[in-house]
Amino acid sequence: MKVLHVFAHPEPRSLNGALRDVAITELEAQGHEVRVSDLYAEDWKSEIDRADFPSLASDTRFIPVEASKKAFETGGLTEDVKTEIDKVLWADALILQFPLWWFSMPAILKGWVERVYAYGFAYGVGEHSDKRWGDRYGEGTLAGKRAMLIVTAGGWEEHYSARGVNGPIDDLLFPINHGILYYPGYEVLPPFVAYRVDRLDGAGFELAAERLRARMRTLENTPPIPYRQQNGGDYLIPSMQLRPELGELDATGFALHLNGTSEAG
Ligand code: FAD
């Protein structure tokens, strides 16, 4: 497989840097071809602004959605964004790796998503009708590709468990897994999460590294998180609510959008 590894940590000698090397070494040992987008090293611009749309006249009101649509249609996106779009299209699998910062991804990685996910590419795709609501949530440009998160967290695993004070990790990562990866069509694999890492010793590192190697060995065949397909009949159109007869009786919140049980990585 062709794998794009998007890496968001400012220090190559960090734990994240070491885990990235572990992941890439294992992927290459399995015969996969890997390309890396190292966002800090490449000085990735993280904010969307007018500079992203050079053909936008200076007196024109800047409407990001419209500017993105036009630039994508006319080939007017900036070169750094076009390069990343080409890499995303090249790859059969996308890995996003980051330390959990304030219960989410570092701003630079959010900015990669915001700028690379152009209108017409990652959203605003497909037709709306009384049977379909665009191509998204399991359909879209990136359908048929796989995606997975590699995350490190300072907090304990118990703190991220079903009743843990931080909230369940699957809920915290839902906006990324479902909202960012599943939305444009990726099959999303259960995340790899290393907990309680801030004072990790050598033995702890080896355990995490071995767990990560195992996940990289099965990147091609790990079953994805069984999110429901938006246009598969489970949702009412146009309200996009889950049909009242579906879902476990005690399921609430994000778990409603699972068509079965998710496996934790
Ligand atoms: P590093 O600091 O580089 O390393 C961590 C430990 O691993 C060190 O002790 C290091 O010696 C050791 N280590 C062992 N082997 C190796 C090796 N081979 N190479 C390198 N290091 C090794 N945590 C949460 O749980 N939730 C949050 O919301 C959250 N928010 C945060 C917000 C901010 C702004 C910051 C800075 C931290 C936050 N944290 C949070 C903690 C954060 O998730 C961890 O600090 C981060 O995951 C650690 O990853 P790192 O790569 O920076 O580790």
PDB file of C-alpha atoms and ligand atoms in Angstrom:
ATOM      1  CA  MET A   1       0.000   0.000   0.000  1.00  0.00           C
ATOM      2  CA  LYS A   2       0.960   3.617  -0.391  1.00  0.00           C
ATOM      3  CA  VAL A   3       0.842   5.362   2.970  1.00  0.00           C
ATOM      4  CA  LEU A   4       0.843   9.079   3.730  1.00  0.00           C
ATOM      5  CA  HIS A   5       2.024   9.808   7.270  1.00  0.00           C
ATOM      6  CA  VAL A   6       1.137  13.322   8.438  1.00  0.00           C
ATOM      7  CA  PHE A   7       3.238  14.140  11.488  1.00  0.00           C
ATOM      8  CA  ALA A   8       2.501  16.994  13.885  1.00  0.00           C
ATOM      9  CA  HIS A   9       5.162  17.386  16.583  1.00  0.00           C
ATOM     10  CA  PRO A  10       7.716  20.199  16.707  1.00  0.00           C
ATOM     11  CA  GLU A  11      10.598  18.047  17.995  1.00  0.00           C
ATOM     12  CA  PRO A  12      12.014  15.110  16.008  1.00  0.00           C
ATOM     13  CA  ARG A  13      13.718  13.720  19.164  1.00  0.00           C
ATOM     14  CA  SER A  14      10.369  13.552  20.982  1.00  0.00           C
ATOM     15  CA  LEU A  15       8.505  10.413  21.892  1.00  0.00           C
ATOM     16  CA  ASN A  16       6.278  11.145  18.910  1.00  0.00           C
ATOM     17  CA  GLY A  17       9.342  11.402  16.699  1.00  0.00           C
ATOM     18  CA  ALA A  18      10.557   8.015  17.959  1.00  0.00           C
ATOM     19  CA  LEU A  19       7.138   6.414  17.454  1.00  0.00           C
ATOM     20  CA  ARG A  20       6.922   7.861  13.957  1.00  0.00           C
ATOM     21  CA  ASP A  21      10.234   6.183  13.113  1.00  0.00           C
ATOM     22  CA  VAL A  22       8.949   2.901  14.557  1.00  0.00           C
ATOM     23  CA  ALA A  23       5.786   3.118  12.451  1.00  0.00           C
ATOM     24  CA  ILE A  24       7.568   3.977   9.212  1.00  0.00           C
ATOM     25  CA  THR A  25      10.259   1.329   9.691  1.00  0.00           C
ATOM     26  CA  GLU A  26       7.604  -1.324  10.230  1.00  0.00           C
ATOM     27  CA  LEU A  27       5.473  -0.163   7.297  1.00  0.00           C
ATOM     28  CA  GLU A  28       8.482  -0.260   4.976  1.00  0.00           C
ATOM     29  CA  ALA A  29       9.474  -3.681   6.311  1.00  0.00           C
ATOM     30  CA  GLN A  30       6.001  -4.846   5.286  1.00  0.00           C
ATOM     31  CA  GLY A  31       6.637  -3.596   1.749  1.00  0.00           C
ATOM     32  CA  HIS A  32       4.509  -0.448   1.962  1.00  0.00           C
ATOM     33  CA  GLU A  33       5.637   2.783   0.341  1.00  0.00           C
ATOM     34  CA  VAL A  34       5.574   5.705   2.784  1.00  0.00           C
ATOM     35  CA  ARG A  35       5.564   9.455   2.230  1.00  0.00           C
ATOM     36  CA  VAL A  36       5.684  11.875   5.149  1.00  0.00           C
ATOM     37  CA  SER A  37       4.276  15.350   5.639  1.00  0.00           C
ATOM     38  CA  ASP A  38       6.238  16.691   8.628  1.00  0.00           C
ATOM     39  CA  LEU A  39       4.210  19.800   9.318  1.00  0.00           C
ATOM     40  CA  TYR A  40       6.504  21.682  11.725  1.00  0.00           C
ATOM     41  CA  ALA A  41       9.649  20.781   9.757  1.00  0.00           C
ATOM     42  CA  GLU A  42       7.963  22.024   6.588  1.00  0.00           C
ATOM     43  CA  ASP A  43       6.766  25.204   8.311  1.00  0.00           C
ATOM     44  CA  TRP A  44       3.190  24.426   7.343  1.00  0.00           C
ATOM     45  CA  LYS A  45       0.918  27.491   7.298  1.00  0.00           C
ATOM     46  CA  SER A  46      -1.946  26.584   9.552  1.00  0.00           C
ATOM     47  CA  GLU A  47      -4.505  29.336   9.092  1.00  0.00           C
ATOM     48  CA  ILE A  48      -6.886  29.864   6.193  1.00  0.00           C
ATOM     49  CA  ASP A  49      -6.806  33.477   5.031  1.00  0.00           C
ATOM     50  CA  ARG A  50      -6.860  35.524   1.845  1.00  0.00           C
ATOM     51  CA  ALA A  51      -3.311  34.521   1.010  1.00  0.00           C
ATOM     52  CA  ASP A  52      -4.665  31.042   0.238  1.00  0.00           C
ATOM     53  CA  PHE A  53      -6.612  32.429  -2.692  1.00  0.00           C
ATOM     54  CA  PRO A  54      -4.279  34.598  -4.781  1.00  0.00           C
ATOM     55  CA  SER A  55      -6.885  35.178  -7.486  1.00  0.00           C
ATOM     56  CA  LEU A  56      -9.352  36.736  -5.036  1.00  0.00           C
ATOM     57  CA  ALA A  57      -9.560  40.446  -5.787  1.00  0.00           C
ATOM     58  CA  SER A  58      -8.480  42.599  -2.873  1.00  0.00           C
ATOM     59  CA  ASP A  59     -11.824  44.417  -2.740  1.00  0.00           C
ATOM     60  CA  THR A  60     -13.898  41.217  -2.859  1.00  0.00           C
ATOM     61  CA  ARG A  61     -15.448  40.075   0.400  1.00  0.00           C
ATOM     62  CA  PHE A  62     -13.614  36.912   1.504  1.00  0.00           C
ATOM     63  CA  ILE A  63     -16.038  33.993   1.933  1.00  0.00           C
ATOM     64  CA  PRO A  64     -13.847  30.959   2.703  1.00  0.00           C
ATOM     65  CA  VAL A  65     -16.274  28.306   1.390  1.00  0.00           C
ATOM     66  CA  GLU A  66     -16.801  30.103  -1.914  1.00  0.00           C
ATOM     67  CA  ALA A  67     -13.144  30.979  -2.344  1.00  0.00           C
ATOM     68  CA  SER A  68     -12.197  27.356  -1.687  1.00  0.00           C
ATOM     69  CA  LYS A  69     -14.771  26.066  -4.202  1.00  0.00           C
ATOM     70  CA  LYS A  70     -13.630  28.388  -6.937  1.00  0.00           C
ATOM     71  CA  ALA A  71      -9.932  27.812  -6.329  1.00  0.00           C
ATOM     72  CA  PHE A  72     -10.362  24.026  -6.350  1.00  0.00           C
ATOM     73  CA  GLU A  73     -12.405  24.124  -9.565  1.00  0.00           C
ATOM     74  CA  THR A  74      -9.991  26.423 -11.378  1.00  0.00           C
ATOM     75  CA  GLY A  75      -6.707  25.013 -10.134  1.00  0.00           C
ATOM     76  CA  GLY A  76      -6.128  28.187  -8.151  1.00  0.00           C
ATOM     77  CA  LEU A  77      -5.136  26.668  -4.795  1.00  0.00           C
ATOM     78  CA  THR A  78      -1.657  27.452  -3.491  1.00  0.00           C
ATOM     79  CA  GLU A  79       1.185  25.088  -4.350  1.00  0.00           C
ATOM     80  CA  ASP A  80       1.612  23.790  -0.784  1.00  0.00           C
ATOM     81  CA  VAL A  81      -2.068  22.775  -0.669  1.00  0.00           C
ATOM     82  CA  LYS A  82      -1.977  21.235  -4.157  1.00  0.00           C
ATOM     83  CA  THR A  83       1.062  19.173  -3.142  1.00  0.00           C
ATOM     84  CA  GLU A  84      -0.779  17.793  -0.111  1.00  0.00           C
ATOM     85  CA  ILE A  85      -3.924  17.041  -2.131  1.00  0.00           C
ATOM     86  CA  ASP A  86      -1.778  15.086  -4.603  1.00  0.00           C
ATOM     87  CA  LYS A  87      -0.236  13.133  -1.710  1.00  0.00           C
ATOM     88  CA  VAL A  88      -3.664  12.389  -0.234  1.00  0.00           C
ATOM     89  CA  LEU A  89      -4.888  11.120  -3.608  1.00  0.00           C
ATOM     90  CA  TRP A  90      -1.693   9.098  -4.109  1.00  0.00           C
ATOM     91  CA  ALA A  91      -2.032   7.306  -0.768  1.00  0.00           C
ATOM     92  CA  ASP A  92      -4.165   4.229  -0.106  1.00  0.00           C
ATOM     93  CA  ALA A  93      -3.898   4.952   3.599  1.00  0.00           C
ATOM     94  CA  LEU A  94      -3.543   8.122   5.647  1.00  0.00           C
ATOM     95  CA  ILE A  95      -2.011   8.232   9.121  1.00  0.00           C
ATOM     96  CA  LEU A  96      -2.354  11.335  11.269  1.00  0.00           C
ATOM     97  CA  GLN A  97       0.079  11.306  14.217  1.00  0.00           C
ATOM     98  CA  PHE A  98       0.018  13.846  17.025  1.00  0.00           C
ATOM     99  CA  PRO A  99       0.238  14.400  20.789  1.00  0.00           C
ATOM    100  CA  LEU A 100      -3.164  15.036  22.345  1.00  0.00           C
ATOM    101  CA  TRP A 101      -3.143  18.752  23.124  1.00  0.00           C
ATOM    102  CA  TRP A 102      -6.160  20.162  24.885  1.00  0.00           C
ATOM    103  CA  PHE A 103      -8.199  17.094  24.037  1.00  0.00           C
ATOM    104  CA  SER A 104      -7.601  17.458  20.328  1.00  0.00           C
ATOM    105  CA  MET A 105      -4.956  17.755  17.649  1.00  0.00           C
ATOM    106  CA  PRO A 106      -2.291  20.485  17.628  1.00  0.00           C
ATOM    107  CA  ALA A 107      -3.405  23.616  15.758  1.00  0.00           C
ATOM    108  CA  ILE A 108      -0.933  23.023  12.943  1.00  0.00           C
ATOM    109  CA  LEU A 109      -2.610  19.720  12.073  1.00  0.00           C
ATOM    110  CA  LYS A 110      -6.099  21.220  12.261  1.00  0.00           C
ATOM    111  CA  GLY A 111      -4.783  23.827   9.849  1.00  0.00           C
ATOM    112  CA  TRP A 112      -3.562  21.093   7.511  1.00  0.00           C
ATOM    113  CA  VAL A 113      -7.087  19.675   7.454  1.00  0.00           C
ATOM    114  CA  GLU A 114      -8.728  23.071   7.009  1.00  0.00           C
ATOM    115  CA  ARG A 115      -6.511  24.063   4.083  1.00  0.00           C
ATOM    116  CA  VAL A 116      -6.077  20.717   2.321  1.00  0.00           C
ATOM    117  CA  TYR A 117      -9.734  19.695   2.588  1.00  0.00           C
ATOM    118  CA  ALA A 118     -10.914  22.063  -0.151  1.00  0.00           C
ATOM    119  CA  TYR A 119     -14.547  22.471  -1.179  1.00  0.00           C
ATOM    120  CA  GLY A 120     -15.240  20.049  -4.005  1.00  0.00           C
ATOM    121  CA  PHE A 121     -12.449  17.785  -2.776  1.00  0.00           C
ATOM    122  CA  ALA A 122     -13.339  16.794   0.793  1.00  0.00           C
ATOM    123  CA  TYR A 123     -16.703  18.502   1.203  1.00  0.00           C
ATOM    124  CA  GLY A 124     -19.356  19.888  -1.104  1.00  0.00           C
ATOM    125  CA  VAL A 125     -19.134  16.638  -3.069  1.00  0.00           C
ATOM    126  CA  GLY A 126     -22.082  14.867  -4.757  1.00  0.00           C
ATOM    127  CA  GLU A 127     -25.691  15.669  -5.388  1.00  0.00           C
ATOM    128  CA  HIS A 128     -28.373  16.494  -2.846  1.00  0.00           C
ATOM    129  CA  SER A 129     -31.806  14.979  -3.417  1.00  0.00           C
ATOM    130  CA  ASP A 130     -34.593  13.344  -1.440  1.00  0.00           C
ATOM    131  CA  LYS A 131     -32.517  10.116  -1.438  1.00  0.00           C
ATOM    132  CA  ARG A 132     -28.998  11.417  -0.955  1.00  0.00           C
ATOM    133  CA  TRP A 133     -27.381  14.221   0.987  1.00  0.00           C
ATOM    134  CA  GLY A 134     -24.163  14.629  -0.917  1.00  0.00           C
ATOM    135  CA  ASP A 135     -21.327  12.128  -0.924  1.00  0.00           C
ATOM    136  CA  ARG A 136     -20.081  12.108   2.659  1.00  0.00           C
ATOM    137  CA  TYR A 137     -19.898   9.895   5.749  1.00  0.00           C
ATOM    138  CA  GLY A 138     -18.629   6.778   4.085  1.00  0.00           C
ATOM    139  CA  GLU A 139     -18.822   8.114   0.536  1.00  0.00           C
ATOM    140  CA  GLY A 140     -16.875  10.840  -1.221  1.00  0.00           C
ATOM    141  CA  THR A 141     -13.549  11.531  -2.881  1.00  0.00           C
ATOM    142  CA  LEU A 142     -11.542   9.388  -0.458  1.00  0.00           C
ATOM    143  CA  ALA A 143     -13.844   6.352  -0.369  1.00  0.00           C
ATOM    144  CA  GLY A 144     -11.946   3.087  -0.605  1.00  0.00           C
ATOM    145  CA  LYS A 145      -8.935   4.447   1.294  1.00  0.00           C
ATOM    146  CA  ARG A 146      -8.079   3.749   4.925  1.00  0.00           C
ATOM    147  CA  ALA A 147      -7.143   6.200   7.676  1.00  0.00           C
ATOM    148  CA  MET A 148      -5.891   5.892  11.229  1.00  0.00           C
ATOM    149  CA  LEU A 149      -4.748   8.071  14.128  1.00  0.00           C
ATOM    150  CA  ILE A 150      -1.580   7.597  16.173  1.00  0.00           C
ATOM    151  CA  VAL A 151      -2.010   9.592  19.382  1.00  0.00           C
ATOM    152  CA  THR A 152      -0.002  10.050  22.562  1.00  0.00           C
ATOM    153  CA  ALA A 153      -1.684  11.332  25.737  1.00  0.00           C
ATOM    154  CA  GLY A 154      -0.367  12.447  29.102  1.00  0.00           C
ATOM    155  CA  GLY A 155      -3.510  11.184  30.860  1.00  0.00           C
ATOM    156  CA  TRP A 156      -4.059   7.653  32.107  1.00  0.00           C
ATOM    157  CA  GLU A 157      -6.080   5.147  30.111  1.00  0.00           C
ATOM    158  CA  GLU A 158      -8.615   4.948  32.984  1.00  0.00           C
ATOM    159  CA  HIS A 159      -9.131   8.722  32.785  1.00  0.00           C
ATOM    160  CA  TYR A 160     -10.289   8.193  29.199  1.00  0.00           C
ATOM    161  CA  SER A 161     -12.468   5.148  29.913  1.00  0.00           C
ATOM    162  CA  ALA A 162     -16.270   5.042  29.678  1.00  0.00           C
ATOM    163  CA  ARG A 163     -16.703   6.660  33.108  1.00  0.00           C
ATOM    164  CA  GLY A 164     -13.380   8.486  33.240  1.00  0.00           C
ATOM    165  CA  VAL A 165     -13.308  12.176  34.050  1.00  0.00           C
ATOM    166  CA  ASN A 166     -11.765  13.173  30.701  1.00  0.00           C
ATOM    167  CA  GLY A 167     -14.533  11.516  28.737  1.00  0.00           C
ATOM    168  CA  PRO A 168     -14.162   8.325  26.686  1.00  0.00           C
ATOM    169  CA  ILE A 169     -11.333   8.490  24.157  1.00  0.00           C
ATOM    170  CA  ASP A 170     -13.647   7.327  21.356  1.00  0.00           C
ATOM    171  CA  ASP A 171     -15.877  10.324  22.060  1.00  0.00           C
ATOM    172  CA  LEU A 172     -12.959  12.768  22.173  1.00  0.00           C
ATOM    173  CA  LEU A 173     -11.621  11.457  18.890  1.00  0.00           C
ATOM    174  CA  PHE A 174     -15.055  11.232  17.243  1.00  0.00           C
ATOM    175  CA  PRO A 175     -14.849  14.704  15.656  1.00  0.00           C
ATOM    176  CA  ILE A 176     -11.576  13.655  14.020  1.00  0.00           C
ATOM    177  CA  ASN A 177     -12.413  10.048  13.175  1.00  0.00           C
ATOM    178  CA  HIS A 178     -15.991  10.637  12.056  1.00  0.00           C
ATOM    179  CA  GLY A 179     -16.026  14.344  11.228  1.00  0.00           C
ATOM    180  CA  ILE A 180     -12.668  14.650   9.460  1.00  0.00           C
ATOM    181  CA  LEU A 181     -11.777  11.149   8.231  1.00  0.00           C
ATOM    182  CA  TYR A 182     -15.076   9.342   7.635  1.00  0.00           C
ATOM    183  CA  TYR A 183     -16.717  12.467   6.219  1.00  0.00           C
ATOM    184  CA  PRO A 184     -14.772  12.505   2.914  1.00  0.00           C
ATOM    185  CA  GLY A 185     -15.032   8.731   2.644  1.00  0.00           C
ATOM    186  CA  TYR A 186     -12.129   7.106   4.474  1.00  0.00           C
ATOM    187  CA  GLU A 187     -12.602   3.773   6.197  1.00  0.00           C
ATOM    188  CA  VAL A 188     -11.402   4.702   9.683  1.00  0.00           C
ATOM    189  CA  LEU A 189      -9.406   2.195  11.695  1.00  0.00           C
ATOM    190  CA  PRO A 190      -9.502   2.160  15.498  1.00  0.00           C
ATOM    191  CA  PRO A 191      -6.883   4.609  16.763  1.00  0.00           C
ATOM    192  CA  PHE A 192      -3.549   3.705  18.299  1.00  0.00           C
ATOM    193  CA  VAL A 193      -3.343   5.565  21.608  1.00  0.00           C
ATOM    194  CA  ALA A 194      -0.377   5.565  24.020  1.00  0.00           C
ATOM    195  CA  TYR A 195      -1.448   6.824  27.456  1.00  0.00           C
ATOM    196  CA  ARG A 196       0.431   8.247  30.430  1.00  0.00           C
ATOM    197  CA  VAL A 197       3.460   8.967  28.324  1.00  0.00           C
ATOM    198  CA  ASP A 198       5.013  12.022  29.924  1.00  0.00           C
ATOM    199  CA  ARG A 199       7.419  10.045  32.099  1.00  0.00           C
ATOM    200  CA  LEU A 200       7.669   6.978  29.925  1.00  0.00           C
ATOM    201  CA  ASP A 201      10.826   4.931  30.547  1.00  0.00           C
ATOM    202  CA  GLY A 202      12.681   2.682  28.125  1.00  0.00           C
ATOM    203  CA  ALA A 203      10.600  -0.383  28.985  1.00  0.00           C
ATOM    204  CA  GLY A 204       7.375   1.586  28.562  1.00  0.00           C
ATOM    205  CA  PHE A 205       8.602   2.841  25.221  1.00  0.00           C
ATOM    206  CA  GLU A 206       9.351  -0.688  24.016  1.00  0.00           C
ATOM    207  CA  LEU A 207       5.849  -1.833  24.990  1.00  0.00           C
ATOM    208  CA  ALA A 208       4.278   1.060  23.114  1.00  0.00           C
ATOM    209  CA  ALA A 209       6.574   0.537  20.142  1.00  0.00           C
ATOM    210  CA  GLU A 210       5.697  -3.156  19.930  1.00  0.00           C
ATOM    211  CA  ARG A 211       1.990  -2.384  20.106  1.00  0.00           C
ATOM    212  CA  LEU A 212       2.445   0.163  17.324  1.00  0.00           C
ATOM    213  CA  ARG A 213       4.431  -2.274  15.158  1.00  0.00           C
ATOM    214  CA  ALA A 214       1.581  -4.766  15.482  1.00  0.00           C
ATOM    215  CA  ARG A 215      -0.899  -2.130  14.303  1.00  0.00           C
ATOM    216  CA  MET A 216       1.297  -1.212  11.349  1.00  0.00           C
ATOM    217  CA  ARG A 217       1.549  -4.892  10.382  1.00  0.00           C
ATOM    218  CA  THR A 218      -2.256  -5.065  10.157  1.00  0.00           C
ATOM    219  CA  LEU A 219      -2.913  -1.678   8.560  1.00  0.00           C
ATOM    220  CA  GLU A 220      -4.212  -3.351   5.434  1.00  0.00           C
ATOM    221  CA  ASN A 221      -6.709  -5.707   7.092  1.00  0.00           C
ATOM    222  CA  THR A 222      -7.772  -4.264  10.467  1.00  0.00           C
ATOM    223  CA  PRO A 223     -11.576  -3.937  10.377  1.00  0.00           C
ATOM    224  CA  PRO A 224     -12.641  -0.294  10.311  1.00  0.00           C
ATOM    225  CA  ILE A 225     -14.819   1.354  12.941  1.00  0.00           C
ATOM    226  CA  PRO A 226     -18.335   0.387  11.804  1.00  0.00           C
ATOM    227  CA  TYR A 227     -19.800   3.852  11.350  1.00  0.00           C
ATOM    228  CA  ARG A 228     -23.197   3.984   9.692  1.00  0.00           C
ATOM    229  CA  GLN A 229     -23.308   5.182   6.084  1.00  0.00           C
ATOM    230  CA  GLN A 230     -25.224   8.402   5.699  1.00  0.00           C
ATOM    231  CA  ASN A 231     -26.914   7.408   2.443  1.00  0.00           C
ATOM    232  CA  GLY A 232     -27.336   3.758   3.373  1.00  0.00           C
ATOM    233  CA  GLY A 233     -30.890   4.178   4.637  1.00  0.00           C
ATOM    234  CA  ASP A 234     -30.245   4.640   8.359  1.00  0.00           C
ATOM    235  CA  TYR A 235     -30.922   8.380   8.378  1.00  0.00           C
ATOM    236  CA  LEU A 236     -33.993  10.430   7.534  1.00  0.00           C
ATOM    237  CA  ILE A 237     -33.491  12.957   4.749  1.00  0.00           C
ATOM    238  CA  PRO A 238     -33.337  15.940   5.026  1.00  0.00           C
ATOM    239  CA  SER A 239     -33.219  16.038   8.854  1.00  0.00           C
ATOM    240  CA  MET A 240     -30.297  13.566   8.814  1.00  0.00           C
ATOM    241  CA  GLN A 241     -31.476  12.037  12.078  1.00  0.00           C
ATOM    242  CA  LEU A 242     -31.041   8.367  12.780  1.00  0.00           C
ATOM    243  CA  ARG A 243     -34.306   6.563  12.102  1.00  0.00           C
ATOM    244  CA  PRO A 244     -36.222   6.169  15.377  1.00  0.00           C
ATOM    245  CA  GLU A 245     -36.287   2.376  15.121  1.00  0.00           C
ATOM    246  CA  LEU A 246     -32.470   2.125  14.883  1.00  0.00           C
ATOM    247  CA  GLY A 247     -29.781   2.147  17.544  1.00  0.00           C
ATOM    248  CA  GLU A 248     -29.456   0.314  20.821  1.00  0.00           C
ATOM    249  CA  LEU A 249     -32.086   1.477  23.270  1.00  0.00           C
ATOM    250  CA  ASP A 250     -29.447   2.700  25.706  1.00  0.00           C
ATOM    251  CA  ALA A 251     -27.157   4.209  23.054  1.00  0.00           C
ATOM    252  CA  THR A 252     -26.802   7.973  23.174  1.00  0.00           C
ATOM    253  CA  GLY A 253     -24.507  10.555  21.682  1.00  0.00           C
ATOM    254  CA  PHE A 254     -21.774   9.508  19.301  1.00  0.00           C
ATOM    255  CA  ALA A 255     -22.325   5.783  19.865  1.00  0.00           C
ATOM    256  CA  LEU A 256     -25.582   6.072  17.915  1.00  0.00           C
ATOM    257  CA  HIS A 257     -23.596   6.365  14.721  1.00  0.00           C
ATOM    258  CA  LEU A 258     -21.960   2.977  15.153  1.00  0.00           C
ATOM    259  CA  ASN A 259     -23.454   0.024  13.391  1.00  0.00           C
ATOM    260  CA  GLY A 260     -22.226  -2.465  16.017  1.00  0.00           C
ATOM    261  CA  THR A 261     -19.336  -2.281  18.421  1.00  0.00           C
ATOM    262  CA  SER A 262     -16.013  -0.546  17.805  1.00  0.00           C
ATOM    263  CA  GLU A 263     -12.695  -2.192  18.577  1.00  0.00           C
ATOM    264  CA  ALA A 264     -10.214  -0.194  20.611  1.00  0.00           C
ATOM    265  CA  GLY A 265      -6.619  -0.199  19.448  1.00  0.00           C
TER     266      GLY A 265
HETATM  267  P1  FAD B   1       8.058  13.668  24.998  1.00  0.00           P
HETATM  268  O1  FAD B   1       7.910  14.769  25.983  1.00  0.00           O
HETATM  269  O2  FAD B   1       9.036  13.857  23.887  1.00  0.00           O
HETATM  270  O3  FAD B   1       8.427  12.316  25.731  1.00  0.00           O
HETATM  271  C1  FAD B   1       7.612  11.799  26.770  1.00  0.00           C
HETATM  272  C2  FAD B   1       8.432  10.828  27.609  1.00  0.00           C
HETATM  273  O4  FAD B   1       8.790   9.709  26.783  1.00  0.00           O
HETATM  274  C3  FAD B   1       9.757  11.442  28.121  1.00  0.00           C
HETATM  275  O5  FAD B   1       9.877  11.114  29.480  1.00  0.00           O
HETATM  276  C4  FAD B   1      10.790  10.745  27.279  1.00  0.00           C
HETATM  277  O6  FAD B   1      12.012  10.609  27.967  1.00  0.00           O
HETATM  278  C5  FAD B   1      10.133   9.380  27.097  1.00  0.00           C
HETATM  279  N1  FAD B   1      10.708   8.504  26.079  1.00  0.00           N
HETATM  280  C6  FAD B   1      10.882   7.171  26.264  1.00  0.00           C
HETATM  281  N2  FAD B   1      11.475   6.626  25.202  1.00  0.00           N
HETATM  282  C7  FAD B   1      11.670   7.624  24.310  1.00  0.00           C
HETATM  283  C8  FAD B   1      12.263   7.663  23.035  1.00  0.00           C
HETATM  284  N3  FAD B   1      12.747   6.569  22.431  1.00  0.00           N
HETATM  285  N4  FAD B   1      12.327   8.852  22.398  1.00  0.00           N
HETATM  286  C9  FAD B   1      11.816   9.970  22.971  1.00  0.00           C
HETATM  287  N5  FAD B   1      11.249   9.972  24.224  1.00  0.00           N
HETATM  288  C10 FAD B   1      11.179   8.814  24.874  1.00  0.00           C
HETATM  289  N6  FAD B   1      -2.449  15.206  27.711  1.00  0.00           N
HETATM  290  C11 FAD B   1      -3.689  14.716  27.787  1.00  0.00           C
HETATM  291  O7  FAD B   1      -3.879  13.539  28.136  1.00  0.00           O
HETATM  292  N7  FAD B   1      -4.779  15.477  27.424  1.00  0.00           N
HETATM  293  C12 FAD B   1      -4.651  16.756  26.999  1.00  0.00           C
HETATM  294  O8  FAD B   1      -5.642  17.404  26.693  1.00  0.00           O
HETATM  295  C13 FAD B   1      -3.339  17.310  26.946  1.00  0.00           C
HETATM  296  N8  FAD B   1      -3.157  18.579  26.548  1.00  0.00           N
HETATM  297  C14 FAD B   1      -1.883  19.055  26.401  1.00  0.00           C
HETATM  298  C15 FAD B   1      -1.709  20.359  25.896  1.00  0.00           C
HETATM  299  C16 FAD B   1      -0.430  20.849  25.707  1.00  0.00           C
HETATM  300  C17 FAD B   1      -0.256  22.209  25.105  1.00  0.00           C
HETATM  301  C18 FAD B   1       0.695  20.054  26.039  1.00  0.00           C
HETATM  302  C19 FAD B   1       2.093  20.582  25.836  1.00  0.00           C
HETATM  303  C20 FAD B   1       0.533  18.787  26.555  1.00  0.00           C
HETATM  304  C21 FAD B   1      -0.758  18.260  26.723  1.00  0.00           C
HETATM  305  N9  FAD B   1      -0.971  16.979  27.180  1.00  0.00           N
HETATM  306  C22 FAD B   1      -2.240  16.478  27.297  1.00  0.00           C
HETATM  307  C23 FAD B   1       0.160  16.054  27.374  1.00  0.00           C
HETATM  308  C24 FAD B   1       0.638  15.551  26.010  1.00  0.00           C
HETATM  309  O9  FAD B   1      -0.341  14.731  25.417  1.00  0.00           O
HETATM  310  C25 FAD B   1       1.953  14.791  26.158  1.00  0.00           C
HETATM  311  O10 FAD B   1       2.904  15.709  26.675  1.00  0.00           O
HETATM  312  C26 FAD B   1       2.434  14.249  24.829  1.00  0.00           C
HETATM  313  O11 FAD B   1       1.548  13.265  24.348  1.00  0.00           O
HETATM  314  C27 FAD B   1       3.810  13.613  24.986  1.00  0.00           C
HETATM  315  O12 FAD B   1       4.308  13.311  23.704  1.00  0.00           O
HETATM  316  P2  FAD B   1       5.749  13.899  23.262  1.00  0.00           P
HETATM  317  O13 FAD B   1       6.077  13.282  21.952  1.00  0.00           O
HETATM  318  O14 FAD B   1       5.724  15.381  23.336  1.00  0.00           O
HETATM  319  O15 FAD B   1       6.631  13.276  24.437  1.00  0.00           O
END
